[in-house]
């Protein structure tokens, strides 16, 4: 398993345990996590593997062992997908998605592009992973992202995660480094957020789920919230240029232990 520069071992019990049919490691699909290799295609193949090309997608648990995974396009995760990073608490052992320098489409703040996005995938082939699925996000259950860091630094139109989902969903233990970016997290979807849909599709708002233990550093906005039935707990936003949190076109939003610092709003 990976070791840090200080010689600490990153491997945990989770890395060595036998998992069920839905489990797959991105390493098995060629992802390197070395911060140099473009791992976009490998990670997307891991997400799409065995979930089914059409109709309702099958469950998947996609594991990213410790490392820095360079990506150059939006990663799309489907209905009932779990994306899980390293469970190690050792410094230097986190799993991080890093947006590649000059990645296409992430430079226009008037037309945001997410690094990671949700998609029902109903009756749609996964060979075209773009996220304009024309299906109401109130149908997107069971999606989870846990123990993962994202770095969108230097991309003025980038958003870490566009999280438009329904109930039984969660973001937990997420850190977004958003220096020079538009926003760390968009929870739900609002037309005011500015997304463009060049393929003729659309995005619905969704509504429901838990957002817990999230930190966003810098960006214009830390967390933007829309739609309904959200529970946000232990959210930290710091260093934003416009607002630490923006709640827009939303109802039934519960917020507990929210801390914003070094932001004008």
PDB file of C-alpha atoms in Angstrom, residues 41-217:
ATOM      1  CA  UNK A  41     -11.285   7.939 -18.019  1.00  0.00           C
ATOM      2  CA  UNK A  42     -10.267   5.245 -15.526  1.00  0.00           C
ATOM      3  CA  UNK A  43     -12.391   6.692 -12.706  1.00  0.00           C
ATOM      4  CA  UNK A  44     -15.410   7.127 -14.978  1.00  0.00           C
ATOM      5  CA  UNK A  45     -15.054   3.540 -16.197  1.00  0.00           C
ATOM      6  CA  UNK A  46     -14.978   2.356 -12.579  1.00  0.00           C
ATOM      7  CA  UNK A  47     -18.165   4.309 -11.838  1.00  0.00           C
ATOM      8  CA  UNK A  48     -19.964   2.954 -14.899  1.00  0.00           C
ATOM      9  CA  UNK A  49     -18.763  -0.658 -14.648  1.00  0.00           C
ATOM     10  CA  UNK A  50     -21.618  -3.164 -14.292  1.00  0.00           C
ATOM     11  CA  UNK A  51     -24.190  -0.485 -13.457  1.00  0.00           C
ATOM     12  CA  UNK A  52     -26.091  -1.235 -16.687  1.00  0.00           C
ATOM     13  CA  UNK A  53     -26.276   0.823 -19.850  1.00  0.00           C
ATOM     14  CA  UNK A  54     -30.009   1.531 -19.795  1.00  0.00           C
ATOM     15  CA  UNK A  55     -33.022   1.512 -17.461  1.00  0.00           C
ATOM     16  CA  UNK A  56     -32.401   1.954 -13.723  1.00  0.00           C
ATOM     17  CA  UNK A  57     -28.731   1.786 -12.781  1.00  0.00           C
ATOM     18  CA  UNK A  58     -27.433  -0.937 -10.481  1.00  0.00           C
ATOM     19  CA  UNK A  59     -25.650  -0.123  -7.186  1.00  0.00           C
ATOM     20  CA  UNK A  60     -21.925   0.549  -7.175  1.00  0.00           C
ATOM     21  CA  UNK A  61     -19.304   1.272  -4.533  1.00  0.00           C
ATOM     22  CA  UNK A  62     -16.290   2.935  -6.135  1.00  0.00           C
ATOM     23  CA  UNK A  63     -13.185   3.161  -3.973  1.00  0.00           C
ATOM     24  CA  UNK A  64     -10.323   5.621  -4.441  1.00  0.00           C
ATOM     25  CA  UNK A  65      -7.284   4.504  -2.416  1.00  0.00           C
ATOM     26  CA  UNK A  66      -4.992   7.200  -1.016  1.00  0.00           C
ATOM     27  CA  UNK A  67      -3.571   9.439  -3.707  1.00  0.00           C
ATOM     28  CA  UNK A  68      -4.001  12.523  -5.871  1.00  0.00           C
ATOM     29  CA  UNK A  69      -6.138  11.738  -8.903  1.00  0.00           C
ATOM     30  CA  UNK A  70      -5.753  14.179 -11.775  1.00  0.00           C
ATOM     31  CA  UNK A  71      -9.008  14.738 -13.712  1.00  0.00           C
ATOM     32  CA  UNK A  72      -9.672  16.932 -16.747  1.00  0.00           C
ATOM     33  CA  UNK A  73     -13.446  16.634 -17.194  1.00  0.00           C
ATOM     34  CA  UNK A  74     -16.632  16.261 -15.182  1.00  0.00           C
ATOM     35  CA  UNK A  75     -16.992  12.921 -13.393  1.00  0.00           C
ATOM     36  CA  UNK A  76     -20.583  11.652 -13.455  1.00  0.00           C
ATOM     37  CA  UNK A  77     -21.890   9.373 -10.711  1.00  0.00           C
ATOM     38  CA  UNK A  78     -25.230   7.633 -11.115  1.00  0.00           C
ATOM     39  CA  UNK A  79     -28.224   6.591  -9.068  1.00  0.00           C
ATOM     40  CA  UNK A  80     -27.198   4.361  -6.113  1.00  0.00           C
ATOM     41  CA  UNK A  81     -23.486   5.101  -6.585  1.00  0.00           C
ATOM     42  CA  UNK A  82     -21.164   5.368  -3.603  1.00  0.00           C
ATOM     43  CA  UNK A  83     -17.831   7.147  -4.097  1.00  0.00           C
ATOM     44  CA  UNK A  84     -15.499   6.516  -1.160  1.00  0.00           C
ATOM     45  CA  UNK A  85     -11.985   7.729  -0.466  1.00  0.00           C
ATOM     46  CA  UNK A  86      -9.386   6.415   1.958  1.00  0.00           C
ATOM     47  CA  UNK A  87     -10.518   5.805   5.526  1.00  0.00           C
ATOM     48  CA  UNK A  88      -7.001   6.451   6.852  1.00  0.00           C
ATOM     49  CA  UNK A  89      -6.617   9.233   9.417  1.00  0.00           C
ATOM     50  CA  UNK A  90      -2.853   9.421   8.835  1.00  0.00           C
ATOM     51  CA  UNK A  91      -1.706  12.841   7.522  1.00  0.00           C
ATOM     52  CA  UNK A  92      -0.909  12.666   3.816  1.00  0.00           C
ATOM     53  CA  UNK A  93      -3.161   9.679   3.218  1.00  0.00           C
ATOM     54  CA  UNK A  94      -6.302  11.410   1.910  1.00  0.00           C
ATOM     55  CA  UNK A  95      -7.861  10.640  -1.482  1.00  0.00           C
ATOM     56  CA  UNK A  96      -7.985  13.799  -3.595  1.00  0.00           C
ATOM     57  CA  UNK A  97      -9.459  14.663  -6.978  1.00  0.00           C
ATOM     58  CA  UNK A  98      -7.325  17.396  -8.572  1.00  0.00           C
ATOM     59  CA  UNK A  99      -8.617  19.412 -11.528  1.00  0.00           C
ATOM     60  CA  UNK A 100      -5.917  19.473 -14.188  1.00  0.00           C
ATOM     61  CA  UNK A 101      -4.419  22.793 -15.188  1.00  0.00           C
ATOM     62  CA  UNK A 102      -6.149  24.125 -18.323  1.00  0.00           C
ATOM     63  CA  UNK A 103      -8.983  21.565 -18.169  1.00  0.00           C
ATOM     64  CA  UNK A 104     -11.517  22.523 -20.843  1.00  0.00           C
ATOM     65  CA  UNK A 105     -14.756  24.251 -19.855  1.00  0.00           C
ATOM     66  CA  UNK A 106     -13.850  25.220 -16.293  1.00  0.00           C
ATOM     67  CA  UNK A 107     -12.735  28.803 -16.938  1.00  0.00           C
ATOM     68  CA  UNK A 108     -16.036  30.716 -17.293  1.00  0.00           C
ATOM     69  CA  UNK A 109     -17.769  31.712 -14.056  1.00  0.00           C
ATOM     70  CA  UNK A 110     -20.873  32.659 -16.081  1.00  0.00           C
ATOM     71  CA  UNK A 111     -21.170  29.049 -17.272  1.00  0.00           C
ATOM     72  CA  UNK A 112     -20.116  26.882 -14.303  1.00  0.00           C
ATOM     73  CA  UNK A 113     -18.897  23.351 -14.762  1.00  0.00           C
ATOM     74  CA  UNK A 114     -18.797  20.841 -11.896  1.00  0.00           C
ATOM     75  CA  UNK A 115     -15.868  18.537 -11.210  1.00  0.00           C
ATOM     76  CA  UNK A 116     -18.245  15.876  -9.869  1.00  0.00           C
ATOM     77  CA  UNK A 117     -21.966  15.662 -10.612  1.00  0.00           C
ATOM     78  CA  UNK A 118     -24.952  13.374 -10.055  1.00  0.00           C
ATOM     79  CA  UNK A 119     -27.089  11.814 -12.775  1.00  0.00           C
ATOM     80  CA  UNK A 120     -30.012   9.375 -12.586  1.00  0.00           C
ATOM     81  CA  UNK A 121     -28.930   7.630 -15.769  1.00  0.00           C
ATOM     82  CA  UNK A 122     -32.417   6.158 -16.296  1.00  0.00           C
ATOM     83  CA  UNK A 123     -32.846   4.755 -19.822  1.00  0.00           C
ATOM     84  CA  UNK A 124     -29.529   6.220 -20.876  1.00  0.00           C
ATOM     85  CA  UNK A 125     -26.283   4.670 -21.990  1.00  0.00           C
ATOM     86  CA  UNK A 126     -23.269   5.391 -19.790  1.00  0.00           C
ATOM     87  CA  UNK A 127     -20.950   5.646 -22.825  1.00  0.00           C
ATOM     88  CA  UNK A 128     -21.960   9.328 -22.989  1.00  0.00           C
ATOM     89  CA  UNK A 129     -21.476  10.395 -19.380  1.00  0.00           C
ATOM     90  CA  UNK A 130     -22.677  14.003 -19.666  1.00  0.00           C
ATOM     91  CA  UNK A 131     -25.137  14.921 -16.951  1.00  0.00           C
ATOM     92  CA  UNK A 132     -28.032  16.530 -18.841  1.00  0.00           C
ATOM     93  CA  UNK A 133     -30.335  13.590 -18.259  1.00  0.00           C
ATOM     94  CA  UNK A 134     -33.790  15.251 -18.394  1.00  0.00           C
ATOM     95  CA  UNK A 135     -34.907  13.163 -15.402  1.00  0.00           C
ATOM     96  CA  UNK A 136     -36.195  14.733 -12.192  1.00  0.00           C
ATOM     97  CA  UNK A 137     -33.529  14.553  -9.496  1.00  0.00           C
ATOM     98  CA  UNK A 138     -36.255  13.727  -6.959  1.00  0.00           C
ATOM     99  CA  UNK A 139     -35.790  10.199  -8.337  1.00  0.00           C
ATOM    100  CA  UNK A 140     -32.079  10.025  -7.507  1.00  0.00           C
ATOM    101  CA  UNK A 141     -31.780   8.056  -4.269  1.00  0.00           C
ATOM    102  CA  UNK A 142     -28.930   6.393  -2.349  1.00  0.00           C
ATOM    103  CA  UNK A 143     -25.967   8.364  -3.760  1.00  0.00           C
ATOM    104  CA  UNK A 144     -23.094   8.921  -1.314  1.00  0.00           C
ATOM    105  CA  UNK A 145     -19.669  10.597  -1.400  1.00  0.00           C
ATOM    106  CA  UNK A 146     -17.520  10.021   1.687  1.00  0.00           C
ATOM    107  CA  UNK A 147     -13.914  10.720   2.782  1.00  0.00           C
ATOM    108  CA  UNK A 148     -12.893  12.645  -0.335  1.00  0.00           C
ATOM    109  CA  UNK A 149     -11.016  15.881  -1.045  1.00  0.00           C
ATOM    110  CA  UNK A 150     -11.347  18.005  -4.184  1.00  0.00           C
ATOM    111  CA  UNK A 151      -8.968  20.648  -5.505  1.00  0.00           C
ATOM    112  CA  UNK A 152     -10.339  23.020  -8.168  1.00  0.00           C
ATOM    113  CA  UNK A 153      -7.744  25.741  -7.638  1.00  0.00           C
ATOM    114  CA  UNK A 154      -7.164  28.179 -10.477  1.00  0.00           C
ATOM    115  CA  UNK A 155     -10.326  27.391 -12.476  1.00  0.00           C
ATOM    116  CA  UNK A 156     -12.656  30.398 -12.329  1.00  0.00           C
ATOM    117  CA  UNK A 157     -15.724  28.501 -13.604  1.00  0.00           C
ATOM    118  CA  UNK A 158     -15.250  25.338 -11.555  1.00  0.00           C
ATOM    119  CA  UNK A 159     -17.606  23.977  -8.896  1.00  0.00           C
ATOM    120  CA  UNK A 160     -16.371  21.072  -6.793  1.00  0.00           C
ATOM    121  CA  UNK A 161     -19.635  19.087  -6.636  1.00  0.00           C
ATOM    122  CA  UNK A 162     -23.093  19.742  -8.103  1.00  0.00           C
ATOM    123  CA  UNK A 163     -25.182  17.574  -5.757  1.00  0.00           C
ATOM    124  CA  UNK A 164     -28.736  17.363  -7.092  1.00  0.00           C
ATOM    125  CA  UNK A 165     -30.209  14.256  -5.444  1.00  0.00           C
ATOM    126  CA  UNK A 166     -33.163  12.937  -3.417  1.00  0.00           C
ATOM    127  CA  UNK A 167     -33.420  11.278   0.004  1.00  0.00           C
ATOM    128  CA  UNK A 168     -31.114   8.644   1.518  1.00  0.00           C
ATOM    129  CA  UNK A 169     -28.128  10.519   0.117  1.00  0.00           C
ATOM    130  CA  UNK A 170     -25.119  12.049   1.833  1.00  0.00           C
ATOM    131  CA  UNK A 171     -21.918  14.021   1.496  1.00  0.00           C
ATOM    132  CA  UNK A 172     -19.634  13.282   4.444  1.00  0.00           C
ATOM    133  CA  UNK A 173     -16.050  14.170   5.303  1.00  0.00           C
ATOM    134  CA  UNK A 174     -15.483  16.338   2.221  1.00  0.00           C
ATOM    135  CA  UNK A 175     -12.829  19.034   1.838  1.00  0.00           C
ATOM    136  CA  UNK A 176     -12.768  21.383  -1.167  1.00  0.00           C
ATOM    137  CA  UNK A 177      -9.831  23.641  -1.963  1.00  0.00           C
ATOM    138  CA  UNK A 178     -11.458  26.251  -4.223  1.00  0.00           C
ATOM    139  CA  UNK A 179      -8.917  29.081  -4.528  1.00  0.00           C
ATOM    140  CA  UNK A 180      -9.738  31.045  -7.675  1.00  0.00           C
ATOM    141  CA  UNK A 181     -12.852  28.922  -8.339  1.00  0.00           C
ATOM    142  CA  UNK A 182     -16.561  29.732  -8.394  1.00  0.00           C
ATOM    143  CA  UNK A 183     -17.913  27.515  -5.598  1.00  0.00           C
ATOM    144  CA  UNK A 184     -17.021  24.532  -3.476  1.00  0.00           C
ATOM    145  CA  UNK A 185     -20.405  22.783  -3.390  1.00  0.00           C
ATOM    146  CA  UNK A 186     -23.755  23.372  -5.060  1.00  0.00           C
ATOM    147  CA  UNK A 187     -26.295  21.473  -2.970  1.00  0.00           C
ATOM    148  CA  UNK A 188     -29.407  21.159  -5.116  1.00  0.00           C
ATOM    149  CA  UNK A 189     -29.866  23.128  -8.294  1.00  0.00           C
ATOM    150  CA  UNK A 190     -31.065  26.656  -8.965  1.00  0.00           C
ATOM    151  CA  UNK A 191     -31.375  28.403 -12.313  1.00  0.00           C
ATOM    152  CA  UNK A 192     -29.615  31.375 -10.732  1.00  0.00           C
ATOM    153  CA  UNK A 193     -26.431  29.324 -10.374  1.00  0.00           C
ATOM    154  CA  UNK A 194     -25.773  29.876 -14.086  1.00  0.00           C
ATOM    155  CA  UNK A 195     -25.227  26.376 -15.472  1.00  0.00           C
ATOM    156  CA  UNK A 196     -25.493  25.998 -19.265  1.00  0.00           C
ATOM    157  CA  UNK A 197     -26.746  22.878 -21.030  1.00  0.00           C
ATOM    158  CA  UNK A 198     -25.258  22.809 -24.545  1.00  0.00           C
ATOM    159  CA  UNK A 199     -26.625  19.351 -25.377  1.00  0.00           C
ATOM    160  CA  UNK A 200     -30.259  20.354 -25.049  1.00  0.00           C
ATOM    161  CA  UNK A 201     -30.844  18.727 -21.682  1.00  0.00           C
ATOM    162  CA  UNK A 202     -31.710  20.213 -18.332  1.00  0.00           C
ATOM    163  CA  UNK A 203     -31.133  19.767 -14.633  1.00  0.00           C
ATOM    164  CA  UNK A 204     -33.905  19.586 -12.044  1.00  0.00           C
ATOM    165  CA  UNK A 205     -33.513  20.688  -8.453  1.00  0.00           C
ATOM    166  CA  UNK A 206     -33.864  17.430  -6.511  1.00  0.00           C
ATOM    167  CA  UNK A 207     -34.272  17.635  -2.775  1.00  0.00           C
ATOM    168  CA  UNK A 208     -33.208  15.669   0.240  1.00  0.00           C
ATOM    169  CA  UNK A 209     -30.235  14.309   2.091  1.00  0.00           C
ATOM    170  CA  UNK A 210     -27.448  14.938   4.569  1.00  0.00           C
ATOM    171  CA  UNK A 211     -24.352  17.114   4.198  1.00  0.00           C
ATOM    172  CA  UNK A 212     -22.022  16.521   7.120  1.00  0.00           C
ATOM    173  CA  UNK A 213     -18.446  17.446   8.051  1.00  0.00           C
ATOM    174  CA  UNK A 214     -17.693  19.569   5.000  1.00  0.00           C
ATOM    175  CA  UNK A 215     -14.966  22.197   4.623  1.00  0.00           C
ATOM    176  CA  UNK A 216     -14.594  24.641   1.747  1.00  0.00           C
ATOM    177  CA  UNK A 217     -11.604  26.957   1.504  1.00  0.00           C
TER     178      UNK A 217
END
